[in-house]
Amino acid sequence: MGCGKSTELVKTYDQLQRKGEKVIIAKPTTDVRDGEYLGWGFTGSRITKDKKPAFYFDTIQEVFDKVSFSILLLDEVQFMLENDIMKLTDLKQDVIAYGLKTDINAKLFPASAKLLAIADSVKEIPTLCENKGCKNKAQVHSRYINNKLDKSGISTMIENGLITYKSLCINCWKKERE
């Protein structure tokens, strides 16, 4: 959504690697914006254009079984399954997860809700509302298909040329839907 989640992930990855940690990035196969992968592929920041290796998985167990790491960075955690979030509690290694809290309907993604419930700590990456003239903190987002607001209620669509998103404060988000 342009707030810098993946940029922050890439920065954390680089810092941990410089400290000698065996850090990996993993993300659900649902996210195909950087390519369709199962196993090793790439993820990156659309802000800095920096790409890093990432292990794509259908279930988190694949990561546990196939990859060795001391720290796990999870990207696009909102696309994970709730039971995969619970399996993270079995790990002795540190896990840092990045993702969205809510969908376009301002409802918690199930995986994000589970993660918020069990996380040791939560840090928001703040960004401003994208509406011109608004300086409020963005809390939710809207989806546009062919530049028209999508009011379908469908929670998730992976971006392509016709689908875009905009981060908004709650007031601008509500006004759009009136």
XYZ file of C-alpha atoms in Angstrom:
178
model
C 0.000 0.000 0.000
C 3.010 2.253 -0.296
C 3.733 2.719 3.407
C 7.091 0.960 3.285
C 6.475 -2.464 4.837
C 8.657 -4.253 2.297
C 11.229 -1.456 2.407
C 11.451 -1.933 6.180
C 11.728 -5.706 5.702
C 14.602 -5.303 3.205
C 16.373 -2.906 5.594
C 15.985 -5.359 8.499
C 17.238 -8.225 6.293
C 20.365 -6.253 5.340
C 21.066 -5.234 8.964
C 20.703 -8.782 10.258
C 22.898 -10.194 7.493
C 25.637 -7.681 8.330
C 25.481 -8.945 11.940
C 26.129 -12.484 10.686
C 22.634 -13.820 11.321
C 21.270 -16.577 9.118
C 18.160 -14.618 8.151
C 15.643 -15.584 5.494
C 12.596 -13.923 4.016
C 9.533 -16.094 3.460
C 6.179 -15.236 1.955
C 2.976 -17.010 0.929
C 2.662 -18.169 -2.683
C -0.602 -16.180 -2.851
C 1.409 -13.022 -3.536
C 2.427 -13.248 -7.208
C 3.335 -9.592 -7.801
C 7.067 -10.408 -7.881
C 6.525 -13.625 -9.890
C 4.922 -17.010 -9.366
C 7.227 -19.018 -7.146
C 7.122 -22.128 -5.005
C 10.401 -22.390 -3.186
C 13.065 -19.774 -3.848
C 12.222 -16.574 -5.676
C 12.512 -12.870 -4.960
C 10.702 -10.160 -3.083
C 11.455 -6.520 -2.920
C 10.597 -2.962 -2.155
C 8.641 -1.100 -4.795
C 9.896 2.116 -3.182
C 13.654 1.423 -3.355
C 13.479 -1.219 -6.128
C 15.744 -3.420 -3.962
C 15.174 -7.192 -4.376
C 16.113 -9.976 -1.988
C 15.823 -13.775 -2.129
C 12.618 -15.095 -0.595
C 11.247 -18.562 0.062
C 7.632 -18.863 -1.127
C 5.426 -21.340 0.726
C 1.921 -22.768 0.686
C 2.129 -23.685 4.375
C 4.627 -22.466 6.964
C 5.650 -26.073 7.613
C 7.432 -26.027 4.217
C 9.688 -23.257 5.544
C 10.427 -25.215 8.721
C 11.195 -28.402 6.737
C 13.251 -26.935 3.865
C 15.108 -23.873 5.133
C 17.614 -23.309 7.920
C 17.555 -19.914 9.634
C 18.242 -18.093 12.872
C 15.709 -15.314 12.157
C 12.621 -15.555 9.962
C 11.228 -12.464 8.241
C 7.678 -13.003 6.990
C 6.345 -10.795 4.204
C 2.640 -10.384 3.356
C 1.602 -12.168 6.555
C -2.063 -11.251 5.950
C -2.179 -13.988 3.269
C -1.127 -16.735 5.685
C -3.469 -19.239 7.294
C -4.446 -18.802 10.943
C -3.117 -22.236 11.877
C 0.235 -21.307 10.259
C 0.369 -18.246 12.498
C -0.119 -20.512 15.530
C 2.686 -22.819 14.320
C 5.071 -19.869 14.578
C 4.761 -20.151 18.362
C 6.562 -23.527 18.154
C 9.734 -21.908 16.814
C 12.704 -21.197 19.023
C 14.019 -18.726 16.418
C 12.904 -15.108 16.237
C 10.157 -14.162 13.786
C 9.471 -10.670 12.457
C 6.263 -10.410 10.435
C 5.212 -7.693 7.996
C 1.756 -7.256 6.541
C -1.556 -5.464 6.522
C -3.998 -5.460 9.429
C -7.191 -4.850 7.486
C -8.739 -5.497 4.107
C -10.583 -2.942 1.946
C -13.685 -3.404 4.117
C -11.781 -2.273 7.238
C -12.007 -5.824 8.603
C -9.051 -7.631 10.106
C -7.496 -10.276 7.887
C -7.871 -13.591 9.784
C -4.108 -14.222 9.880
C -3.431 -10.655 11.007
C -6.034 -10.935 13.766
C -4.400 -14.136 15.024
C -0.952 -12.561 14.860
C -2.108 -9.449 16.718
C -3.533 -11.717 19.412
C -0.316 -13.676 20.005
C 2.520 -11.287 19.063
C 5.059 -10.308 21.707
C 5.032 -6.798 20.303
C 3.468 -4.877 17.419
C 4.953 -1.891 15.599
C 2.943 0.060 13.069
C 4.662 1.667 10.117
C 2.775 4.941 9.834
C 1.951 6.602 6.540
C -0.202 9.560 5.577
C -3.585 9.453 3.893
C -3.080 9.628 0.136
C -6.013 11.959 -0.531
C -4.873 15.389 -1.668
C -4.903 17.907 1.170
C -5.381 15.301 3.913
C -2.599 14.962 6.476
C -4.225 12.346 8.708
C -2.645 8.976 9.419
C -3.720 6.305 6.928
C -5.473 3.449 8.737
C -7.298 1.601 5.947
C -7.171 1.323 2.193
C -9.394 1.331 -0.854
C -9.075 -0.691 -4.040
C -9.646 0.704 -7.511
C -10.338 -1.298 -10.642
C -9.804 0.667 -13.837
C -9.491 3.793 -11.641
C -12.988 3.250 -10.161
C -13.598 2.553 -6.477
C -14.274 -1.141 -5.908
C -17.251 -1.601 -3.587
C -17.595 -5.339 -4.281
C -16.644 -6.278 -0.730
C -14.209 -8.950 -1.963
C -11.447 -8.943 0.622
C -8.358 -9.744 -1.476
C -7.248 -9.256 -5.069
C -3.607 -9.332 -6.048
C -2.586 -6.203 -7.920
C -2.128 -6.214 -11.649
C -2.339 -3.502 -14.282
C -6.025 -2.855 -13.602
C -6.076 -3.092 -9.797
C -4.514 -0.439 -7.564
C -4.806 0.499 -3.899
C -4.727 3.746 -1.948
C -3.994 4.169 1.767
C -6.554 6.415 3.469
C -7.511 7.793 6.850
C -10.810 6.476 8.162
C -12.647 9.734 7.382
C -11.600 9.818 3.706
C -12.333 6.089 3.410
C -15.883 6.595 4.747
C -16.502 9.616 2.485
C -15.516 7.553 -0.569
C -18.167 4.986 0.238
C -21.035 7.463 0.693
